[in-house]
Short mmCIF file of C-alpha atoms in Angstrom, two decimals:
data_model
loop_
_atom_site.label_atom_id
_atom_site.label_comp_id
_atom_site.label_asym_id
_atom_site.label_seq_id
_atom_site.Cartn_x
_atom_site.Cartn_y
_atom_site.Cartn_z
CA MET A 19 56.87 -35.77 -26.49
CA ASN A 20 58.19 -34.92 -29.98
CA TRP A 21 56.39 -32.90 -32.61
CA GLN A 22 55.40 -35.99 -34.62
CA THR A 23 53.50 -37.38 -31.65
CA ILE A 24 51.78 -34.04 -31.03
CA VAL A 25 50.69 -33.84 -34.67
CA PHE A 26 49.49 -37.45 -34.63
CA ASP A 27 47.48 -37.10 -31.42
CA THR A 28 45.99 -33.74 -32.45
CA PHE A 29 44.91 -35.09 -35.83
CA SER A 30 43.52 -38.36 -34.43
CA TYR A 31 41.38 -36.69 -31.79
CA ALA A 32 40.22 -33.98 -34.21
CA ILE A 33 38.90 -36.66 -36.57
CA LEU A 34 37.36 -38.50 -33.62
CA THR A 35 35.59 -35.34 -32.47
CA TYR A 36 34.27 -34.71 -35.98
CA ALA A 37 32.95 -38.26 -36.20
CA LEU A 38 31.23 -37.97 -32.80
CA LEU A 39 29.58 -34.72 -33.88
CA LEU A 40 28.35 -36.36 -37.07
CA ILE A 41 26.86 -39.31 -35.19
CA THR A 42 25.17 -36.91 -32.76
CA ILE A 43 23.61 -35.13 -35.73
CA TYR A 44 22.40 -38.47 -37.11
CA VAL A 45 20.64 -39.19 -33.82
CA ILE A 46 19.04 -35.74 -33.70
CA ILE A 47 17.90 -36.02 -37.33
CA GLY A 48 16.36 -39.41 -36.62
CA ILE A 49 14.40 -38.09 -33.63
CA LEU A 50 13.19 -34.97 -35.43
CA SER A 51 12.19 -36.90 -38.56
CA VAL A 52 10.01 -39.29 -36.53
CA GLY A 53 8.21 -36.37 -34.91
CA GLU A 54 7.65 -34.51 -38.18
CA THR A 55 6.52 -37.62 -40.06
CA ARG A 56 3.98 -38.51 -37.36
CA SER A 57 2.72 -34.92 -37.36
CA TYR A 58 2.33 -34.91 -41.15
CA ILE A 59 0.49 -38.23 -41.26
CA ARG A 60 -1.89 -37.05 -38.51
CA ARG A 61 -2.63 -33.74 -40.26
CA ASN A 62 -2.97 -35.44 -43.64
CA SER A 63 -5.60 -37.87 -42.34
CA PHE A 64 -8.10 -34.99 -42.16
CA THR A 65 -7.58 -33.82 -45.77
CA ASP A 66 -10.15 -34.52 -48.50
CA TYR A 67 -8.07 -34.35 -51.67
CA ARG A 68 -11.13 -35.02 -53.85
CA MET A 69 -12.50 -31.58 -53.00
CA LEU A 70 -9.16 -29.94 -53.74
CA ALA A 71 -8.84 -31.80 -57.07
CA SER A 72 -12.11 -30.42 -58.40
CA SER A 73 -12.01 -26.96 -56.83
CA THR A 74 -11.49 -23.94 -59.09
CA ASP A 75 -10.27 -22.10 -55.97
CA ALA A 76 -7.26 -24.40 -55.70
CA PRO A 77 -3.88 -22.67 -56.16
CA SER A 78 -3.15 -22.02 -59.83
CA ILE A 79 -0.03 -23.98 -60.73
CA THR A 80 2.29 -24.08 -63.73
CA ILE A 81 4.51 -27.12 -64.20
CA LEU A 82 7.86 -26.18 -65.74
CA ALA A 83 9.68 -29.06 -67.42
CA PRO A 84 13.01 -28.10 -69.05
CA ALA A 85 14.21 -30.63 -71.61
CA TYR A 86 17.53 -31.13 -73.35
CA ASN A 87 18.02 -34.18 -75.57
CA GLU A 88 15.25 -36.12 -73.81
CA GLY A 89 13.86 -37.74 -76.97
CA ARG A 90 13.92 -41.25 -75.52
CA THR A 91 11.40 -40.54 -72.76
CA ILE A 92 9.84 -37.15 -73.47
CA ILE A 93 6.52 -38.35 -74.94
CA GLU A 94 5.56 -40.63 -72.05
CA ASN A 95 6.82 -38.10 -69.51
CA VAL A 96 4.71 -35.27 -70.92
CA ARG A 97 1.77 -37.66 -71.07
CA SER A 98 2.31 -38.27 -67.36
CA LEU A 99 2.20 -34.53 -66.63
CA LEU A 100 -0.97 -34.02 -68.65
CA SER A 101 -2.77 -36.80 -66.82
CA LEU A 102 -2.25 -35.36 -63.33
CA ASN A 103 -5.30 -35.13 -61.12
CA TYR A 104 -5.52 -31.33 -60.74
CA ILE A 105 -7.87 -28.86 -62.39
CA ASN A 106 -6.12 -25.48 -62.12
CA ILE A 107 -2.91 -26.29 -63.97
CA GLU A 108 -0.85 -25.63 -67.10
CA VAL A 109 2.17 -27.59 -68.34
CA ILE A 110 5.08 -25.78 -69.99
CA VAL A 111 7.79 -27.91 -71.60
CA ILE A 112 10.89 -25.87 -72.45
CA ASN A 113 13.07 -27.36 -75.18
CA ASP A 114 16.48 -25.92 -74.34
CA GLY A 115 18.12 -26.13 -77.76
CA SER A 116 18.03 -29.93 -77.94
CA LYS A 117 20.16 -31.53 -80.64
CA ASP A 118 18.03 -34.65 -80.88
CA ASP A 119 14.46 -35.13 -82.10
CA SER A 120 12.74 -34.06 -78.85
CA LEU A 121 10.85 -31.14 -80.41
CA ASP A 122 9.83 -33.09 -83.53
CA LYS A 123 8.45 -35.89 -81.38
CA LEU A 124 6.43 -33.42 -79.31
CA ILE A 125 5.03 -31.70 -82.40
CA SER A 126 3.98 -35.01 -83.90
CA ALA A 127 2.61 -36.65 -80.75
CA TYR A 128 0.60 -33.64 -79.53
CA ASP A 129 -0.41 -32.04 -82.85
CA LEU A 130 1.40 -28.79 -82.07
CA TYR A 131 1.41 -25.57 -84.06
CA LYS A 132 3.49 -22.45 -83.68
CA THR A 133 1.59 -19.51 -82.24
CA ASP A 134 2.08 -15.88 -81.30
CA TYR A 135 2.35 -15.81 -77.55
CA PHE A 136 2.96 -12.89 -75.22
CA ILE A 137 6.07 -13.33 -73.10
CA ASN A 138 6.38 -11.09 -70.06
CA GLN A 139 10.16 -10.68 -69.96
CA GLN A 140 10.47 -10.24 -66.20
CA ILE A 141 13.70 -12.24 -66.07
CA PRO A 142 16.42 -11.92 -68.77
CA THR A 143 16.88 -15.14 -70.79
CA GLN A 144 18.21 -16.55 -74.03
CA PRO A 145 15.91 -15.82 -77.02
CA VAL A 146 12.77 -17.88 -77.54
CA VAL A 147 12.56 -19.43 -81.02
CA GLY A 148 8.90 -20.39 -80.88
CA VAL A 149 5.92 -21.16 -78.65
CA TYR A 150 3.70 -24.10 -79.56
CA LYS A 151 0.17 -25.11 -78.59
CA SER A 152 -1.97 -28.05 -79.66
CA HIS A 153 -4.80 -28.19 -82.18
CA ASN A 154 -6.30 -30.92 -80.01
CA PRO A 155 -8.42 -29.49 -77.14
CA VAL A 156 -7.49 -32.52 -75.03
CA TYR A 157 -4.01 -30.98 -74.75
CA ARG A 158 -5.16 -27.41 -74.09
CA LYS A 159 -3.09 -27.29 -70.88
CA LEU A 160 0.15 -27.94 -72.79
CA ILE A 161 2.58 -25.24 -73.97
CA VAL A 162 5.88 -26.17 -75.62
CA VAL A 163 8.61 -23.56 -75.84
CA ASP A 164 11.59 -23.84 -78.17
CA LYS A 165 14.57 -21.67 -77.22
CA LEU A 166 18.27 -21.29 -77.77
CA LYS A 167 20.38 -23.35 -75.39
CA GLY A 168 21.09 -21.56 -72.14
CA GLY A 169 21.09 -24.30 -69.53
CA LYS A 170 18.47 -25.56 -67.11
CA ALA A 171 18.26 -22.35 -65.06
CA ASP A 172 17.73 -20.24 -68.18
CA ALA A 173 15.05 -22.64 -69.43
CA LEU A 174 13.21 -22.40 -66.12
CA ASN A 175 13.37 -18.61 -66.26
CA VAL A 176 11.75 -18.71 -69.70
CA GLY A 177 8.99 -20.84 -68.23
CA ILE A 178 8.51 -18.35 -65.39
CA ASN A 179 8.18 -15.50 -67.91
CA ILE A 180 5.53 -17.40 -69.86
CA SER A 181 3.64 -18.78 -66.87
CA GLN A 182 0.22 -17.29 -66.11
CA ASN A 183 -0.27 -18.87 -62.68
CA ASN A 184 0.62 -17.96 -59.09
CA TYR A 185 2.80 -20.96 -58.29
CA ILE A 186 5.38 -22.87 -60.29
CA VAL A 187 6.31 -26.51 -59.97
CA THR A 188 9.67 -27.41 -61.42
CA ILE A 189 10.24 -30.96 -62.59
CA ASP A 190 12.86 -32.83 -64.55
CA VAL A 191 11.18 -33.97 -67.75
CA ASP A 192 12.54 -37.50 -67.21
CA CYS A 193 10.44 -37.82 -64.03
CA VAL A 194 7.09 -39.55 -63.61
CA LEU A 195 4.64 -38.14 -61.06
CA GLU A 196 2.02 -39.91 -58.99
CA GLN A 197 -1.49 -38.90 -60.05
CA ASP A 198 -2.11 -36.95 -56.83
CA ALA A 199 1.37 -35.40 -56.65
CA ILE A 200 0.28 -31.82 -57.37
CA LEU A 201 -2.67 -32.11 -54.97
CA LYS A 202 -0.38 -32.97 -52.11
CA LEU A 203 2.27 -30.45 -53.08
CA ALA A 204 -0.35 -27.65 -53.28
CA LYS A 205 -1.77 -28.37 -49.82
CA PRO A 206 0.88 -26.45 -47.79
CA PHE A 207 0.08 -23.26 -49.73
CA LEU A 208 -3.57 -23.53 -48.60
CA GLU A 209 -2.94 -24.05 -44.91
CA GLN A 210 -3.91 -21.07 -42.79
CA THR A 211 -0.86 -19.98 -40.82
CA ASN A 212 0.83 -16.72 -39.91
CA LYS A 213 3.75 -17.65 -42.14
CA ARG A 214 3.88 -17.43 -45.91
CA VAL A 215 4.80 -20.73 -47.54
CA ILE A 216 7.38 -19.80 -50.16
CA ALA A 217 8.28 -23.31 -51.30
CA ALA A 218 7.33 -26.95 -50.88
CA GLY A 219 9.26 -30.03 -51.85
CA GLY A 220 8.34 -33.64 -52.45
CA VAL A 221 10.03 -37.00 -52.09
CA ILE A 222 11.96 -38.33 -55.08
CA ARG A 223 12.07 -42.10 -55.59
CA ILE A 224 14.07 -44.26 -57.98
CA ALA A 225 12.12 -45.56 -61.01
CA ASN A 226 14.79 -47.88 -62.45
CA SER A 227 13.25 -51.34 -63.09
CA CYS A 228 9.74 -50.11 -62.26
CA ASP A 229 6.92 -50.75 -64.74
CA ILE A 230 5.87 -47.49 -66.40
CA GLU A 231 3.18 -47.49 -69.07
CA GLY A 232 1.64 -44.50 -70.81
CA GLY A 233 3.52 -42.10 -68.54
CA ARG A 234 2.16 -43.72 -65.39
CA LEU A 235 3.85 -45.78 -62.71
CA VAL A 236 2.16 -49.19 -62.83
CA LYS A 237 4.30 -51.34 -60.54
CA VAL A 238 7.09 -50.52 -58.10
CA TYR A 239 10.15 -52.76 -58.09
CA LEU A 240 13.44 -52.45 -56.28
CA PRO A 241 16.07 -51.71 -58.95
CA ASP A 242 17.77 -54.76 -60.42
CA GLN A 243 21.18 -53.09 -60.72
CA PHE A 244 23.36 -52.30 -57.72
CA LEU A 245 23.98 -48.59 -58.32
CA PRO A 246 20.29 -47.61 -58.68
CA ARG A 247 19.50 -49.89 -55.72
CA VAL A 248 21.99 -48.22 -53.40
CA GLN A 249 20.69 -44.83 -54.53
CA THR A 250 17.20 -46.03 -53.57
CA LEU A 251 18.44 -46.45 -50.01
CA GLU A 252 20.29 -43.15 -50.20
CA TYR A 253 17.15 -41.31 -51.31
CA ILE A 254 15.01 -42.91 -48.60
CA ARG A 255 17.56 -41.80 -46.02
CA ALA A 256 17.89 -38.30 -47.42
CA PHE A 257 14.21 -37.52 -47.96
CA LEU A 258 12.39 -39.51 -45.28
CA LEU A 259 14.88 -38.68 -42.52
CA SER A 260 17.08 -35.66 -43.26
CA ARG A 261 14.66 -33.37 -45.05
CA MET A 262 11.80 -34.17 -42.72
CA ALA A 263 14.02 -33.25 -39.77
CA TRP A 264 15.09 -29.95 -41.31
CA THR A 265 11.45 -29.19 -42.12
CA ARG A 266 10.57 -29.54 -38.45
CA LEU A 267 13.19 -26.89 -37.67
CA ASN A 268 12.12 -24.78 -40.68
CA GLY A 269 15.76 -24.92 -41.70
CA LEU A 270 15.55 -26.73 -45.05
CA LEU A 271 18.09 -25.37 -47.56
CA LEU A 272 17.39 -27.62 -50.52
CA ILE A 273 14.34 -28.63 -52.50
CA SER A 274 15.24 -30.98 -55.31
CA GLY A 275 15.07 -29.46 -58.78
CA ALA A 276 13.48 -32.72 -59.89
CA PHE A 277 10.25 -31.83 -58.08
CA GLY A 278 9.47 -28.69 -56.10
CA ALA A 279 6.87 -25.92 -55.86
CA PHE A 280 7.61 -22.22 -55.42
CA ASP A 281 5.70 -18.99 -54.85
CA LYS A 282 6.23 -17.29 -58.23
CA GLU A 283 5.96 -13.76 -56.83
CA ILE A 284 8.89 -14.35 -54.45
CA VAL A 285 10.88 -16.12 -57.17
CA ILE A 286 10.53 -13.09 -59.46
CA LYS A 287 11.38 -10.64 -56.66
CA CYS A 288 14.56 -12.65 -56.09
CA GLY A 289 15.49 -12.47 -59.80
CA GLY A 290 14.63 -16.02 -60.83
CA TYR A 291 17.10 -18.85 -61.24
CA ASN A 292 20.81 -18.11 -61.29
CA ASN A 293 22.22 -19.42 -64.59
CA LYS A 294 25.81 -19.04 -63.36
CA THR A 295 25.63 -21.99 -61.00
CA VAL A 296 25.08 -25.70 -61.58
CA GLY A 297 23.16 -25.90 -58.28
CA GLU A 298 20.33 -23.60 -59.33
CA ASP A 299 17.70 -25.40 -57.21
CA MET A 300 19.56 -25.00 -53.91
CA GLU A 301 20.78 -21.50 -54.74
CA LEU A 302 17.27 -20.24 -55.51
CA LEU A 303 15.79 -21.56 -52.27
CA VAL A 304 18.63 -20.08 -50.21
CA ARG A 305 18.17 -16.75 -51.99
CA MET A 306 14.42 -16.82 -51.39
CA ARG A 307 14.94 -17.56 -47.71
CA ARG A 308 17.55 -14.82 -47.49
CA TYR A 309 15.12 -12.38 -49.12
CA MET A 310 12.39 -13.21 -46.58
CA GLU A 311 14.82 -12.88 -43.66
CA GLU A 312 16.16 -9.54 -44.84
CA HIS A 313 12.65 -8.19 -45.36
CA LYS A 314 11.60 -9.56 -41.96
CA GLU A 315 8.64 -11.45 -43.41
CA PRO A 316 7.55 -14.62 -41.59
CA TYR A 317 7.81 -17.60 -43.92
CA LYS A 318 8.00 -21.36 -44.11
CA VAL A 319 9.44 -24.01 -46.41
CA SER A 320 7.41 -27.23 -46.39
CA PHE A 321 8.24 -30.78 -47.35
CA ILE A 322 5.92 -33.67 -48.29
CA PRO A 323 7.12 -37.18 -47.31
CA ASP A 324 4.70 -39.03 -49.62
CA PRO A 325 6.38 -40.76 -52.61
CA LEU A 326 5.28 -38.29 -55.29
CA CYS A 327 7.94 -38.29 -58.01
CA TRP A 328 9.91 -41.12 -59.63
CA THR A 329 13.10 -40.56 -61.59
CA GLU A 330 15.75 -42.57 -63.38
CA ALA A 331 18.94 -42.82 -61.32
CA PRO A 332 22.42 -43.14 -62.85
CA ALA A 333 23.16 -46.80 -63.57
CA THR A 334 26.87 -46.42 -64.38
CA TYR A 335 29.74 -45.05 -62.34
CA LYS A 336 30.55 -42.59 -65.11
CA THR A 337 27.10 -40.96 -65.04
CA LEU A 338 26.95 -41.11 -61.25
CA GLY A 339 30.32 -39.36 -61.05
CA VAL A 340 29.11 -36.55 -63.31
CA GLN A 341 26.01 -36.08 -61.15
CA ARG A 342 27.84 -36.03 -57.80
CA ASN A 343 30.57 -33.77 -59.15
CA ARG A 344 27.86 -31.30 -60.18
CA TRP A 345 26.08 -31.53 -56.83
CA THR A 346 29.33 -30.70 -55.04
CA ARG A 347 30.06 -27.72 -57.25
CA GLY A 348 26.50 -26.47 -56.81
CA THR A 349 26.81 -26.67 -53.03
CA ILE A 350 30.13 -24.80 -53.03
CA GLU A 351 28.80 -22.07 -55.34
CA THR A 352 25.74 -21.55 -53.14
CA LEU A 353 27.83 -21.37 -49.97
CA GLN A 354 30.14 -18.84 -51.65
CA ASN A 355 27.29 -16.69 -52.97
CA HIS A 356 25.63 -16.46 -49.57
CA LYS A 357 28.61 -16.58 -47.20
CA LYS A 358 27.25 -13.44 -45.50
CA MET A 359 24.79 -15.68 -43.65
CA PHE A 360 27.46 -17.93 -42.10
CA PHE A 361 26.99 -17.79 -38.31
CA ASN A 362 25.07 -14.53 -38.74
CA PRO A 363 22.33 -14.26 -36.05
CA LYS A 364 20.42 -11.85 -38.30
CA TYR A 365 19.37 -14.91 -40.34
CA HIS A 366 18.22 -16.91 -37.29
CA ILE A 367 18.08 -20.72 -37.86
CA LEU A 368 19.20 -20.25 -41.47
CA GLY A 369 22.43 -18.52 -40.45
CA MET A 370 23.16 -20.19 -37.14
CA ILE A 371 22.25 -23.83 -37.83
CA SER A 372 21.41 -24.68 -41.46
CA PHE A 373 24.27 -22.84 -43.15
CA PRO A 374 26.99 -24.06 -40.72
CA TYR A 375 25.71 -27.64 -41.04
CA TRP A 376 25.97 -27.53 -44.83
CA PHE A 377 29.46 -26.04 -44.61
CA PHE A 378 30.94 -28.38 -42.02
CA PHE A 379 29.24 -31.64 -42.96
CA GLU A 380 27.98 -31.47 -46.57
CA PHE A 381 30.88 -29.46 -48.02
CA MET A 382 33.69 -30.38 -45.62
CA GLY A 383 32.65 -34.01 -45.11
CA PRO A 384 34.35 -35.48 -48.22
CA ILE A 385 37.44 -33.35 -47.60
CA VAL A 386 37.75 -34.53 -43.99
CA GLU A 387 37.27 -38.16 -45.05
CA THR A 388 39.90 -37.89 -47.79
CA ILE A 389 42.46 -36.24 -45.52
CA GLY A 390 41.72 -38.78 -42.80
CA PHE A 391 42.27 -41.70 -45.17
CA ILE A 392 45.54 -40.28 -46.52
CA MET A 393 46.86 -39.56 -43.03
CA PHE A 394 45.87 -43.03 -41.84
CA ILE A 395 47.94 -44.58 -44.66
CA ILE A 396 50.89 -42.34 -43.75
CA PHE A 397 50.62 -43.25 -40.06
CA CYS A 398 50.48 -46.95 -40.96
CA VAL A 399 53.66 -46.61 -43.02
CA VAL A 400 55.58 -44.85 -40.24
CA GLY A 401 54.15 -47.14 -37.52
CA MET A 402 52.31 -44.48 -35.54
CA VAL A 403 48.74 -45.75 -35.65
CA ASN A 404 46.81 -45.45 -32.39
CA TRP A 405 44.72 -48.59 -32.83
CA SER A 406 42.43 -47.85 -29.91
CA VAL A 407 41.39 -44.58 -31.53
CA PHE A 408 41.09 -46.32 -34.90
CA PHE A 409 38.72 -49.00 -33.60
CA ILE A 410 36.64 -46.41 -31.75
CA MET A 411 36.26 -44.50 -35.03
CA VAL A 412 35.31 -47.68 -36.92
CA SER A 413 32.68 -48.37 -34.27
CA ILE A 414 31.34 -44.85 -34.59
CA PHE A 415 31.15 -44.94 -38.37
CA SER A 416 29.41 -48.33 -38.20
CA ILE A 417 26.52 -46.43 -36.68
CA GLY A 418 26.04 -45.08 -40.22
CA VAL A 419 24.90 -48.59 -41.18
CA LEU A 420 22.42 -48.56 -38.30
CA TYR A 421 21.21 -45.16 -39.53
CA SER A 422 20.50 -46.69 -42.95
CA LEU A 423 18.68 -49.62 -41.34
CA PHE A 424 16.63 -47.13 -39.33
CA ALA A 425 15.70 -45.38 -42.61
CA ILE A 426 14.53 -48.74 -44.01
CA MET A 427 12.43 -49.28 -40.90
CA MET A 428 10.87 -45.83 -41.30
CA GLU A 429 10.05 -46.69 -44.92
CA ILE A 430 8.33 -49.91 -43.79
CA LEU A 431 6.32 -48.15 -41.08
CA THR A 432 5.19 -45.30 -43.33
CA TYR A 433 4.87 -45.69 -47.10
CA ASN A 434 6.27 -49.22 -47.60
CA GLN A 435 6.81 -49.08 -51.36
CA TYR A 436 8.88 -52.27 -51.42
CA LYS A 437 6.57 -54.92 -49.98
CA LEU A 438 8.46 -58.11 -50.84
CA LYS A 439 10.54 -59.49 -47.97
CA LYS A 440 13.38 -60.27 -50.37
CA ASP A 441 13.49 -56.60 -51.44
CA LEU A 442 13.77 -55.46 -47.82
CA LEU A 443 16.55 -57.99 -47.29
CA ARG A 444 18.36 -56.69 -50.36
CA LEU A 445 18.02 -53.13 -49.06
CA ALA A 446 19.52 -54.23 -45.75
CA LEU A 447 22.43 -55.88 -47.59
CA VAL A 448 22.92 -52.65 -49.53
CA ALA A 449 23.12 -50.76 -46.22
CA VAL A 450 26.06 -52.99 -45.23
CA ALA A 451 27.75 -52.80 -48.64
CA GLU A 452 27.30 -49.06 -49.20
CA PRO A 453 30.29 -47.87 -47.10
CA PHE A 454 32.62 -50.04 -49.19
CA ALA A 455 31.08 -50.26 -52.69
CA PHE A 456 29.40 -46.87 -53.09
CA HIS A 457 30.40 -44.24 -50.56
CA PRO A 458 34.13 -44.10 -51.49
CA PHE A 459 33.19 -43.34 -55.10
CA VAL A 460 30.80 -40.59 -53.96
CA VAL A 461 33.62 -39.05 -51.90
CA TYR A 462 35.97 -39.33 -54.89
CA SER A 463 33.42 -37.60 -57.16
CA ALA A 464 32.92 -34.85 -54.58
CA MET A 465 36.67 -34.25 -54.42
CA ARG A 466 36.76 -33.98 -58.21
CA GLY A 467 34.02 -31.39 -57.87
CA ASN A 468 36.19 -29.43 -55.44
CA PHE A 469 39.14 -29.52 -57.83
CA ASP A 470 36.91 -28.51 -60.76
CA ILE A 471 35.77 -25.46 -58.76
CA LEU A 472 39.42 -24.49 -58.20
CA ARG A 473 40.08 -24.92 -61.94
CA LYS A 474 36.93 -22.87 -62.68
CA ARG A 475 35.32 -25.65 -64.67
CA HIS A 476 31.60 -25.27 -65.24
CA GLY A 477 28.88 -27.17 -67.05
CA TRP A 478 26.53 -30.02 -66.26
CA GLY A 479 28.30 -32.86 -68.01
CA ASP A 480 26.62 -35.66 -69.98
CA MET A 481 23.83 -37.41 -68.04
CA ALA A 482 23.19 -40.42 -70.28
CA ARG A 483 19.86 -42.17 -69.66
CA LEU A 484 18.57 -45.62 -70.59
CA GLY A 485 14.91 -44.57 -70.57
CA PHE A 486 12.04 -46.09 -68.62
CA GLY A 487 10.93 -49.64 -69.05
CA LYS A 488 14.40 -51.00 -69.82
CA ARG A 489 15.15 -53.54 -67.14
CA ASN A 490 18.68 -54.81 -66.93
CA LYS A 491 18.88 -57.52 -64.30
CA THR A 492 22.12 -58.17 -62.51
CA LYS A 493 22.60 -60.23 -59.37
CA PHE A 494 23.78 -58.81 -56.11
#
């Protein structure tokens, strides 16, 4: 046996082993998500949200909505936040040095005036230019902050400094919330357990092609365009399966920055958001969990499977690439910042299960796929392909399609947002097409993120948005 054969066999069976591990994880995630979803639905059936909505004893919550050049959608989005069904709430919109007319639109629409406002500078930030409140008592819950540009993390830290309440809910200003979103997100903080709930996340759904009027979701439609449609499936799979499973293990490492609630006291003790990473949402939660582990305080991170928040997904490959590049860099930066926890039993599930999973399958996954594809091409050229191993791997990866179909089934059996049979059929077709028409581009974008980390490139990139209510039908 020559060295080429040894290299070929070693590589082939290493990739096969990796694929088998990944499929095993899919199966475990599926089982755990079913158990956690059933448990949540059972517990939730005993909750009277009407009492919580009107109770002054409900957790005091501040919604933080950072905004940069969001002039196209900012008025209806803020209107959505102000109309939420929750009594003990304030809404802080942080204009992070926008270059468009976002601030002018807010001032005009909500009759704002500049006021002297005490800012408790607990977390260092860029300077605040002005704090605005409304002359109209209808908008008494609204505070608009104008500040010098410092990025999303810096804007959120400004909001934390200004906030008067015990809990913060962070939301992307381009999102639209369900009317009872805050009620359901606040519930975990009220539950009597021996563990302190430090954070709670909610499901994000895709709003492209949906009817949104006056800042409210009126009618749910499956997106007309392919890219938002495939992201709809991706989000169902990620939130309804993966995050529910990790919640059951109390091993969740990520709450989406688009919609999540945090215990403000713990956030401040941890130093607030890190403005030196583009993955500030993941990094903060990992740091909060690390803080609780190191101080030996029992804690929990909760997740709500109800569709609570709707956002506009990238509709072009250019914008999608910017987003996925940033997600990759954020993941890498978080893993680097907290590498001390890697296989460290001191951090229990966090160190022994969650962190290794993110390293080997979220970070390494695109790298392994890219290397595997390149090596397969090389082996084809030199005539050394072991076709039996190749077809076994194809069969294993086809289980990924079944995993997506299982996610669709879970959606039907639980919240069933897409009730038309033709929409379910289109989702199933997307599950088949995704490995060929979407996933390779996601891997490519992730690899660009890896190279950008090596070249020390930072920044969010331009996330161009069409705005809600603009339906652009294309056939698929």
